[in-house]
Amino acid sequence: MKDEKRRGRPRAFDAKAALGKARDVFWDRGFAAASLDNLSAATNLNRPSLYGAFGDKEDLYLDTLEGYRQDGMNTLAEALDPSLPLRDNIARVYAGALAIYLHGETAARGCLLIGTASAEAVQHERVREVLGRSLNDFDDKIEKRMRLGVERGELPESADPQMLARLASAVMHSLAVRARAGDSREVLEAIARSGVELICGSANNP
Amino acid sequence: MKDEKRRGRPRAFDAKAALGKARDVFWDRGFAAASLDNLSAATNLNRPSLYGAFGDKEDLYLDTLEGYRQDGMNTLAEALDPSLPLRDNIARVYAGALAIYLHGETAARGCLLIGTASAEAVQHERVREVLGRSLNDFDDKIEKRMRLGVERGELPESADPQMLARLASAVMHSLAVRARAGDSREVLEAIARSGVELICGSANNP
DNA sequence: AGAATTTAATGCGAAACGGTACAAATATGA
DNA sequence: TCATATTTGTACCGTTTCGCATTAAATTCT
């Protein structure tokens, strides 16, 4: 399915790699301020190739968002390894997030979705939809782990898994915003630690 | 000082009102996607007047951010009325935030700073500075209230006011993002309630 | 080998962009 | 009244923007 020979001239570039380069541009500049020239230069593709492969600028942006979302879900799934204690799981979620957020040439980039899609969300319904779905999916995955925590006795029966999950996400959202606002790694790690403590405060220590 | 007659033709518009209209445009579209035509139409000022009164587009944007920041600090100060219990204070902070966030023609606008300044923060150092300062000032004001809570015995001696404040802010950051992502008022209010419970969970009930 | 199909590269074009020159209008100061 | 100072409105400038038309190149099918 991957090697079925297509007719015509073959592509001279790796679409996935190009998407990664485009993602970096959007991540730094946001959607509106990223020009096709910027994207063309970063991907080493001239505009017609870009257009032919991904559609217009909004299509390309939505593609990068979707890829980012899926990468994030995978990272989250790894962090939530159910063979580890709940406390470690949430700590790993934040550590994984910070590893992504604290990366940038001029300044930390934070989260692509929260940092750039939020700006477009009011006017672009499709962007708003992706953003909303991403946040909800994240909440849901964490909620599942919380529910497991209640079953296992890591959390008290009285705990509300959905709300705990949403608050655990809230700390991550804040890390994303603060990273982009220039907060230091030390401060962000301290917030993450305190967040784990607050969210999992009622969790049993083995 | 306000009525000292200036020479030359007087202004035919209220600069403060114009700034408010411009703020709405930036709030909906973000900085980069807001054109001078948009701003000119919304304020009923032609571009030269706009330029003469506020400088270029970035200056105008920074002015609106600064005004928003100060309005927010005033709203926060009111919410944190020290004659009320800590729990009520934090609940009022979230209620005040939601009243601002859940307002928009097509979709909820969230927070001007978190929703639009974040996008520009990586590339525009001055925007990043305003954003960072705004978040920190907010944290500091809440931290003061937390400190008072410890003194008063509303919070246990073991409580860390700085970290509690940062986590209280984190819930608000999340409300800002989620509002812009399209979450319903009901969901946001539920998160706010759970946030109050978690943050102030150790607070005494009078 | 030649037709068919797909991609690559150059370059164009219409529209939108931010910003400003300039002259008319409206006030104050002398 | 007349010079001075500031704002207003029109019109414009040069640049950048996005998207595409067109032609050359590279591959497969017949």
Coordinates of C-alpha atoms (C1' of nucleotides) in Angstrom, one line a residue:
Chain A
M1 CA 0.0 0.0 0.0
K2 CA 3.0 2.2 0.6
D3 CA 5.1 1.1 -2.4
E4 CA 2.4 0.9 -5.1
K5 CA 4.1 2.7 -7.9
R6 CA 2.3 5.8 -8.8
R7 CA 2.5 7.1 -12.3
G8 CA 4.2 10.4 -13.1
R9 CA 7.2 12.1 -11.6
P10 CA 7.9 11.0 -8.0
R11 CA 8.1 13.5 -5.2
A12 CA 11.6 14.7 -4.4
F13 CA 10.8 15.4 -0.7
D14 CA 9.5 13.7 2.4
A15 CA 6.1 15.0 3.1
K16 CA 6.3 14.1 6.8
A17 CA 9.6 15.9 7.2
A18 CA 8.2 18.9 5.4
L19 CA 5.2 19.0 7.7
G20 CA 7.6 19.0 10.7
K21 CA 9.4 22.0 9.3
A22 CA 6.2 23.8 8.6
R23 CA 5.1 23.1 12.2
D24 CA 8.2 24.8 13.5
V25 CA 7.3 27.9 11.6
F26 CA 3.7 28.0 12.8
W27 CA 4.9 27.3 16.3
D28 CA 7.2 30.3 16.4
R29 CA 5.0 32.8 14.5
G30 CA 1.5 31.6 14.8
F31 CA -0.8 30.9 11.9
A32 CA -1.6 34.5 10.7
A33 CA 2.0 35.8 10.8
A34 CA 3.5 32.7 9.1
S35 CA 3.8 33.6 5.4
L36 CA 4.0 31.1 2.6
D37 CA 7.5 32.4 1.9
N38 CA 8.5 31.5 5.5
L39 CA 7.0 28.0 5.0
S40 CA 8.5 27.6 1.6
A41 CA 11.9 28.6 2.9
A42 CA 11.7 26.3 5.9
T43 CA 10.5 23.3 4.0
N44 CA 12.7 23.9 0.9
L45 CA 9.6 23.5 -1.2
N46 CA 8.4 26.2 -3.6
R47 CA 4.9 27.4 -3.1
P48 CA 3.3 25.3 -5.9
S49 CA 4.7 22.1 -4.4
L50 CA 3.5 23.1 -1.0
Y51 CA 0.1 23.9 -2.4
G52 CA -0.1 20.7 -4.4
A53 CA 0.9 18.5 -1.4
F54 CA -1.1 20.1 1.4
G55 CA -3.6 22.5 0.0
D56 CA -3.7 26.1 1.1
K57 CA -2.2 27.7 4.2
E58 CA -5.2 26.8 6.4
D59 CA -5.2 23.2 5.2
L60 CA -1.4 23.0 6.0
Y61 CA -1.9 24.5 9.4
L62 CA -4.8 22.1 10.2
D63 CA -2.6 19.2 9.1
T64 CA 0.2 20.3 11.5
L65 CA -2.2 20.7 14.3
E66 CA -3.6 17.3 13.8
G67 CA -0.1 15.8 13.7
Y68 CA 0.8 17.6 16.8
R69 CA -2.3 16.4 18.5
Q70 CA -1.6 12.8 17.7
D71 CA 2.0 13.1 18.9
G72 CA 0.7 14.6 22.1
M73 CA -1.7 11.8 22.6
N74 CA 1.0 9.2 22.1
T75 CA 3.3 11.0 24.6
L76 CA 0.4 11.2 27.0
A77 CA -0.3 7.5 26.7
E78 CA 3.3 6.7 27.5
A79 CA 3.3 8.9 30.5
L80 CA 0.2 7.3 31.9
D81 CA 1.7 3.8 31.9
P82 CA -0.7 2.1 34.3
S83 CA 2.0 0.0 35.9
L84 CA 3.3 3.1 37.7
P85 CA 1.7 4.9 40.6
L86 CA -0.8 7.7 39.8
R87 CA 1.5 10.3 41.3
D88 CA 4.3 9.2 38.9
N89 CA 2.0 9.2 36.0
I90 CA 0.9 12.8 36.5
A91 CA 4.5 13.9 37.1
R92 CA 5.5 12.2 33.9
V93 CA 2.7 14.0 32.0
Y94 CA 4.1 17.4 33.1
A95 CA 7.7 16.4 32.5
G96 CA 6.8 15.3 29.0
A97 CA 4.9 18.5 28.4
L98 CA 7.8 20.7 29.6
A99 CA 10.2 18.8 27.4
I100 CA 8.2 19.9 24.5
Y101 CA 7.3 23.4 25.7
L102 CA 10.8 24.5 26.7
H103 CA 12.3 24.4 23.3
G104 CA 12.9 27.3 21.0
E105 CA 15.5 29.4 19.4
T106 CA 14.6 32.9 20.6
A107 CA 12.2 31.9 23.4
A108 CA 10.4 28.8 24.6
R109 CA 7.5 27.9 22.3
G110 CA 5.0 26.5 24.7
C111 CA 2.2 24.4 23.2
L112 CA 1.4 24.7 19.5
L113 CA -2.3 24.3 20.1
I114 CA -2.7 26.5 23.2
G115 CA -0.1 29.1 22.0
T116 CA -1.2 29.5 18.4
A117 CA -4.5 27.8 17.7
S118 CA -6.2 29.8 20.5
A119 CA -5.5 33.0 18.6
E120 CA -7.3 31.8 15.5
A121 CA -10.1 29.9 17.3
V122 CA -12.6 32.7 17.5
Q123 CA -12.6 33.4 13.8
H124 CA -11.7 30.0 12.3
E125 CA -14.3 27.4 13.3
R126 CA -12.2 24.5 12.1
V127 CA -9.3 25.5 14.2
R128 CA -11.6 26.0 17.2
E129 CA -12.9 22.5 16.6
V130 CA -9.5 20.9 16.6
L131 CA -8.4 22.8 19.7
G132 CA -11.6 21.8 21.6
R133 CA -11.3 18.2 20.6
S134 CA -7.6 18.1 21.5
L135 CA -8.3 19.5 25.0
N136 CA -11.2 17.1 25.5
D137 CA -9.3 14.0 24.4
F138 CA -6.5 14.9 26.8
D139 CA -9.0 15.3 29.6
D140 CA -10.6 12.0 28.8
K141 CA -7.4 10.0 28.8
I142 CA -6.4 11.4 32.1
E143 CA -9.9 10.8 33.5
K144 CA -9.6 7.2 32.6
R145 CA -6.4 7.0 34.7
M146 CA -8.1 8.7 37.5
R147 CA -11.0 6.3 37.4
L148 CA -8.5 3.5 37.5
G149 CA -7.0 5.2 40.5
V150 CA -10.3 5.1 42.3
E151 CA -10.8 1.4 41.5
R152 CA -7.3 0.6 42.7
G153 CA -7.7 2.6 45.9
E154 CA -5.0 5.1 44.9
L155 CA -7.8 7.7 45.2
P156 CA -10.6 7.8 47.7
E157 CA -14.0 6.7 46.6
S158 CA -15.2 10.2 47.0
A159 CA -12.9 11.5 44.4
D160 CA -14.4 12.9 41.1
P161 CA -12.3 11.5 38.3
Q162 CA -13.6 13.8 35.7
M163 CA -12.9 17.0 37.7
L164 CA -9.6 15.8 38.9
A165 CA -8.6 15.1 35.3
R166 CA -9.7 18.6 34.2
L167 CA -7.7 20.2 36.9
A168 CA -4.7 18.1 36.1
S169 CA -5.0 19.4 32.5
A170 CA -5.5 22.9 33.9
V171 CA -2.0 22.8 35.4
M172 CA -0.6 21.7 32.0
H173 CA -2.5 24.5 30.2
S174 CA -0.9 26.9 32.6
L175 CA 2.6 25.5 32.0
A176 CA 2.0 26.0 28.3
V177 CA 1.0 29.6 28.7
R178 CA 3.7 30.4 31.1
A179 CA 6.4 28.8 29.0
R180 CA 5.5 31.0 26.1
A181 CA 5.4 34.0 28.5
G182 CA 9.1 33.4 29.3
D183 CA 8.9 31.7 32.7
S184 CA 12.1 29.8 33.7
R185 CA 12.3 26.1 33.7
E186 CA 12.8 26.2 37.5
V187 CA 9.5 28.0 38.0
L188 CA 7.7 25.7 35.7
E189 CA 9.1 22.6 37.3
A190 CA 8.1 23.9 40.7
I191 CA 4.5 24.5 39.5
A192 CA 4.5 21.0 38.1
R193 CA 5.6 19.5 41.4
S194 CA 3.1 21.5 43.4
G195 CA 0.4 20.5 40.8
V196 CA 1.1 16.8 41.3
E197 CA 1.0 17.3 45.0
L198 CA -2.3 19.1 44.9
I199 CA -4.0 16.8 42.4
C200 CA -2.7 13.6 43.9
G201 CA -2.7 14.8 47.4
S202 CA -5.2 12.3 48.5
A203 CA -3.5 9.5 46.6
N204 CA -2.0 6.7 48.7
N205 CA 1.8 6.5 48.9
P206 CA 2.8 2.9 48.5
Chain B
M1 CA -4.1 69.2 33.7
K2 CA -6.9 67.6 31.6
D3 CA -8.4 70.8 30.3
E4 CA -5.3 72.8 29.5
K5 CA -6.3 74.1 26.1
R6 CA -4.0 72.7 23.4
R7 CA -3.4 74.7 20.3
G8 CA -4.5 73.4 17.0
R9 CA -7.6 71.5 15.9
P10 CA -9.1 69.5 18.7
R11 CA -9.7 65.8 18.5
A12 CA -13.1 64.7 17.3
F13 CA -13.0 61.4 19.0
D14 CA -12.6 59.9 22.5
A15 CA -9.2 58.1 22.5
K16 CA -10.3 55.8 25.3
A17 CA -13.4 54.7 23.5
A18 CA -11.4 54.1 20.4
L19 CA -9.0 52.0 22.3
G20 CA -11.9 49.9 23.5
K21 CA -13.1 49.3 20.0
A22 CA -9.6 48.4 18.8
R23 CA -9.3 46.0 21.7
D24 CA -12.4 44.2 20.5
V25 CA -10.8 43.7 17.1
F26 CA -7.6 42.4 18.5
W27 CA -9.6 40.2 20.9
D28 CA -11.4 38.5 18.0
R29 CA -8.7 38.3 15.4
G30 CA -5.4 38.4 17.3
F31 CA -2.7 40.9 16.5
A32 CA -1.4 39.6 13.2
A33 CA -4.7 39.0 11.6
A34 CA -6.1 42.4 12.6
S35 CA -5.6 44.8 9.7
L36 CA -5.5 48.5 10.0
D37 CA -8.6 48.5 7.9
N38 CA -10.4 46.4 10.5
L39 CA -9.2 48.7 13.2
S40 CA -10.0 51.8 11.3
A41 CA -13.5 50.6 10.6
A42 CA -14.2 49.6 14.2
T43 CA -12.9 52.8 15.7
N44 CA -14.4 55.1 13.0
L45 CA -10.9 56.6 12.7
N46 CA -9.1 56.8 9.4
R47 CA -5.6 55.4 9.4
P48 CA -3.7 58.7 9.8
S49 CA -5.7 59.6 12.9
L50 CA -5.1 56.1 14.3
Y51 CA -1.4 56.4 13.6
G52 CA -1.2 59.9 15.1
A53 CA -3.0 59.0 18.3
F54 CA -1.4 55.6 19.1
G55 CA 1.6 55.0 16.8
D56 CA 1.9 52.0 14.6
K57 CA -0.1 48.8 14.9
E58 CA 2.2 47.2 17.5
D59 CA 2.1 50.3 19.7
L60 CA -1.7 50.3 19.5
Y61 CA -1.7 46.6 20.4
L62 CA 0.6 47.1 23.3
D63 CA -1.6 49.9 24.5
T64 CA -4.7 47.7 24.4
L65 CA -2.9 45.0 26.3
E66 CA -1.8 47.4 29.0
G67 CA -5.3 48.7 29.4
Y68 CA -6.7 45.2 29.6
R69 CA -4.0 44.3 32.1
Q70 CA -5.0 47.2 34.4
D71 CA -8.7 46.5 34.1
G72 CA -7.9 42.9 35.0
M73 CA -5.9 43.9 38.1
N74 CA -8.8 46.1 39.2
T75 CA -11.3 43.3 38.8
L76 CA -9.0 41.0 40.7
A77 CA -8.6 43.5 43.5
E78 CA -12.4 43.7 43.9
A79 CA -12.8 39.9 43.8
L80 CA -10.2 39.6 46.6
D81 CA -12.0 41.8 49.0
P82 CA -10.3 40.7 52.3
S83 CA -13.5 41.0 54.3
L84 CA -14.7 37.9 52.6
P85 CA -13.6 34.3 53.3
L86 CA -10.8 33.0 51.1
R87 CA -13.0 30.5 49.4
D88 CA -15.4 33.3 48.3
N89 CA -12.5 35.3 47.1
I90 CA -11.2 32.7 44.7
A91 CA -14.7 31.8 43.6
R92 CA -15.2 35.5 42.8
V93 CA -12.0 35.6 40.9
Y94 CA -13.2 32.8 38.6
A95 CA -16.7 34.3 38.3
G96 CA -15.2 37.6 37.3
A97 CA -12.9 36.0 34.8
L98 CA -15.7 34.0 33.2
A99 CA -17.9 37.1 32.9
I100 CA -15.1 38.5 30.7
Y101 CA -14.2 35.4 28.8
L102 CA -17.7 34.3 27.9
H103 CA -18.5 37.1 25.7
G104 CA -18.2 37.2 21.9
E105 CA -20.2 37.5 18.8
T106 CA -19.3 34.3 17.0
A107 CA -17.6 32.5 19.8
A108 CA -16.4 33.2 23.3
R109 CA -13.3 35.3 23.3
G110 CA -11.4 34.0 26.4
C111 CA -8.6 36.2 27.7
L112 CA -7.1 38.8 25.4
L113 CA -3.6 38.2 26.9
I114 CA -3.6 34.4 27.0
G115 CA -5.6 34.1 23.7
T116 CA -3.8 36.5 21.5
A117 CA -0.6 37.8 23.1
S118 CA 0.6 34.2 23.6
A119 CA 0.7 33.8 19.8
E120 CA 3.0 36.8 19.3
A121 CA 5.1 36.2 22.4
V122 CA 7.8 34.2 20.9
Q123 CA 8.7 36.7 18.2
H124 CA 7.8 40.0 19.8
E125 CA 9.8 40.5 22.9
R126 CA 7.7 43.5 24.1
V127 CA 4.5 41.4 23.9
R128 CA 6.2 38.6 25.8
E129 CA 7.3 41.0 28.4
V130 CA 3.7 42.4 29.0
L131 CA 2.3 38.9 29.0
G132 CA 4.9 37.6 31.5
R133 CA 4.5 40.7 33.8
S134 CA 0.7 40.4 33.7
L135 CA 0.7 36.7 34.7
N136 CA 3.2 37.4 37.5
D137 CA 1.3 40.4 38.9
F138 CA -1.8 38.3 39.0
D139 CA 0.0 35.6 40.9
D140 CA 1.5 38.1 43.3
K141 CA -1.9 39.6 44.2
I142 CA -3.4 36.2 44.8
E143 CA -0.3 35.1 46.8
K144 CA -0.8 38.1 49.1
R145 CA -4.3 36.9 49.8
M146 CA -3.1 33.4 50.5
R147 CA -0.5 34.7 52.9
L148 CA -3.2 36.6 54.7
G149 CA -5.2 33.3 54.8
V150 CA -2.3 31.6 56.6
E151 CA -2.0 34.5 59.1
R152 CA -5.8 34.3 59.7
G153 CA -5.8 30.6 60.1
E154 CA -7.9 30.1 57.0
L155 CA -5.1 28.0 55.7
P156 CA -2.8 25.7 57.6
E157 CA 0.7 26.9 58.6
S158 CA 2.1 24.3 56.2
A159 CA 0.5 25.8 53.2
D160 CA 2.7 27.4 50.6
P161 CA 1.1 30.7 49.6
Q162 CA 3.2 31.2 46.5
M163 CA 2.4 27.8 45.1
L164 CA -1.2 27.9 46.0
A165 CA -1.5 31.2 44.2
R166 CA 0.2 29.9 41.1
L167 CA -2.2 26.9 41.0
A168 CA -5.2 29.2 41.6
S169 CA -4.0 31.2 38.6
A170 CA -3.5 27.9 36.6
V171 CA -7.2 27.2 36.9
M172 CA -7.9 30.6 35.5
H173 CA -5.5 30.1 32.6
S174 CA -7.3 26.9 31.8
L175 CA -10.6 28.6 31.8
A176 CA -9.3 31.2 29.4
V177 CA -8.0 28.6 27.0
R178 CA -11.1 26.4 27.2
A179 CA -13.5 29.4 26.8
R180 CA -11.8 30.2 23.5
A181 CA -11.8 26.5 22.5
G182 CA -15.6 26.6 22.7
D183 CA -16.4 24.9 26.1
S184 CA -19.8 25.7 27.5
R185 CA -20.4 28.0 30.4
E186 CA -21.7 25.0 32.4
V187 CA -18.4 23.1 32.0
L188 CA -16.4 26.1 32.8
E189 CA -18.3 26.9 35.9
A190 CA -18.0 23.3 37.0
I191 CA -14.2 23.5 36.6
A192 CA -14.2 26.8 38.5
R193 CA -16.1 25.2 41.4
S194 CA -13.9 22.2 41.5
G195 CA -10.8 24.5 41.4
V196 CA -12.0 26.4 44.4
E197 CA -12.6 23.2 46.2
L198 CA -9.2 21.8 45.4
I199 CA -7.2 25.1 46.1
C200 CA -9.1 26.0 49.2
G201 CA -9.8 22.5 50.3
S202 CA -7.7 22.9 53.4
A203 CA -9.4 26.2 54.2
N204 CA -11.5 26.4 57.3
N205 CA -15.2 26.7 56.8
P206 CA -16.5 29.4 59.2
Chain C
dA1 C1' 9.6 4.4 -28.2
dG2 C1' 5.9 7.2 -27.3
dA3 C1' 1.6 8.6 -24.8
dA4 C1' 0.0 9.7 -20.3
dT5 C1' 0.5 11.3 -15.8
dT6 C1' 2.5 13.5 -12.0
dT7 C1' 5.9 16.8 -9.9
dA8 C1' 9.2 20.9 -10.0
dA9 C1' 10.5 25.6 -11.0
dT10 C1' 9.9 30.1 -12.7
dG11 C1' 7.4 33.8 -12.5
dC12 C1' 3.1 36.4 -12.7
dG13 C1' -1.0 39.0 -11.1
dA14 C1' -4.6 40.8 -8.4
dA15 C1' -5.5 42.1 -3.9
dA16 C1' -4.4 43.5 0.7
dC17 C1' -1.0 45.2 3.6
dG18 C1' 1.2 48.9 6.7
dG19 C1' 2.4 53.4 6.6
dT20 C1' 2.6 58.4 4.9
dA21 C1' 2.4 62.9 1.9
dC22 C1' -0.4 66.4 1.3
dA23 C1' -3.9 69.7 1.6
dA24 C1' -8.2 71.2 3.8
dA25 C1' -10.2 72.2 8.3
dT26 C1' -10.3 73.9 13.0
dA27 C1' -8.6 75.5 17.0
dT28 C1' -5.3 78.9 19.9
dG29 C1' -2.0 82.8 20.5
dA30 C1' -0.4 87.3 19.3
Chain D
dT1 C1' -6.7 89.5 11.6
dC2 C1' -3.1 86.6 10.8
dA3 C1' 0.5 83.3 12.0
dT4 C1' 1.0 78.9 14.4
dA5 C1' -0.3 74.3 15.6
dT6 C1' -2.8 70.2 15.5
dT7 C1' -6.3 67.0 13.4
dT8 C1' -8.9 65.2 9.5
dG9 C1' -9.7 63.0 5.1
dT10 C1' -8.2 61.6 0.5
dA11 C1' -5.2 59.5 -2.0
dC12 C1' -1.3 57.1 -2.8
dC13 C1' 3.3 54.4 -2.4
dG14 C1' 6.1 50.5 -2.2
dT15 C1' 5.9 45.9 -0.4
dT16 C1' 4.2 41.7 0.7
dT17 C1' 0.6 38.5 0.5
dC18 C1' -1.6 34.2 -1.4
dG19 C1' -2.6 31.5 -5.0
dC20 C1' -2.1 29.9 -9.8
dA21 C1' -0.8 29.6 -14.9
dT22 C1' 2.6 27.7 -17.5
dT23 C1' 6.4 25.2 -18.9
dA24 C1' 10.2 21.8 -18.1
dA25 C1' 11.4 17.4 -16.0
dA26 C1' 10.8 12.7 -14.5
dT27 C1' 8.5 8.6 -14.1
dT28 C1' 5.0 4.7 -15.6
dC29 C1' 1.9 2.4 -18.8
dT30 C1' 1.2 0.6 -23.5

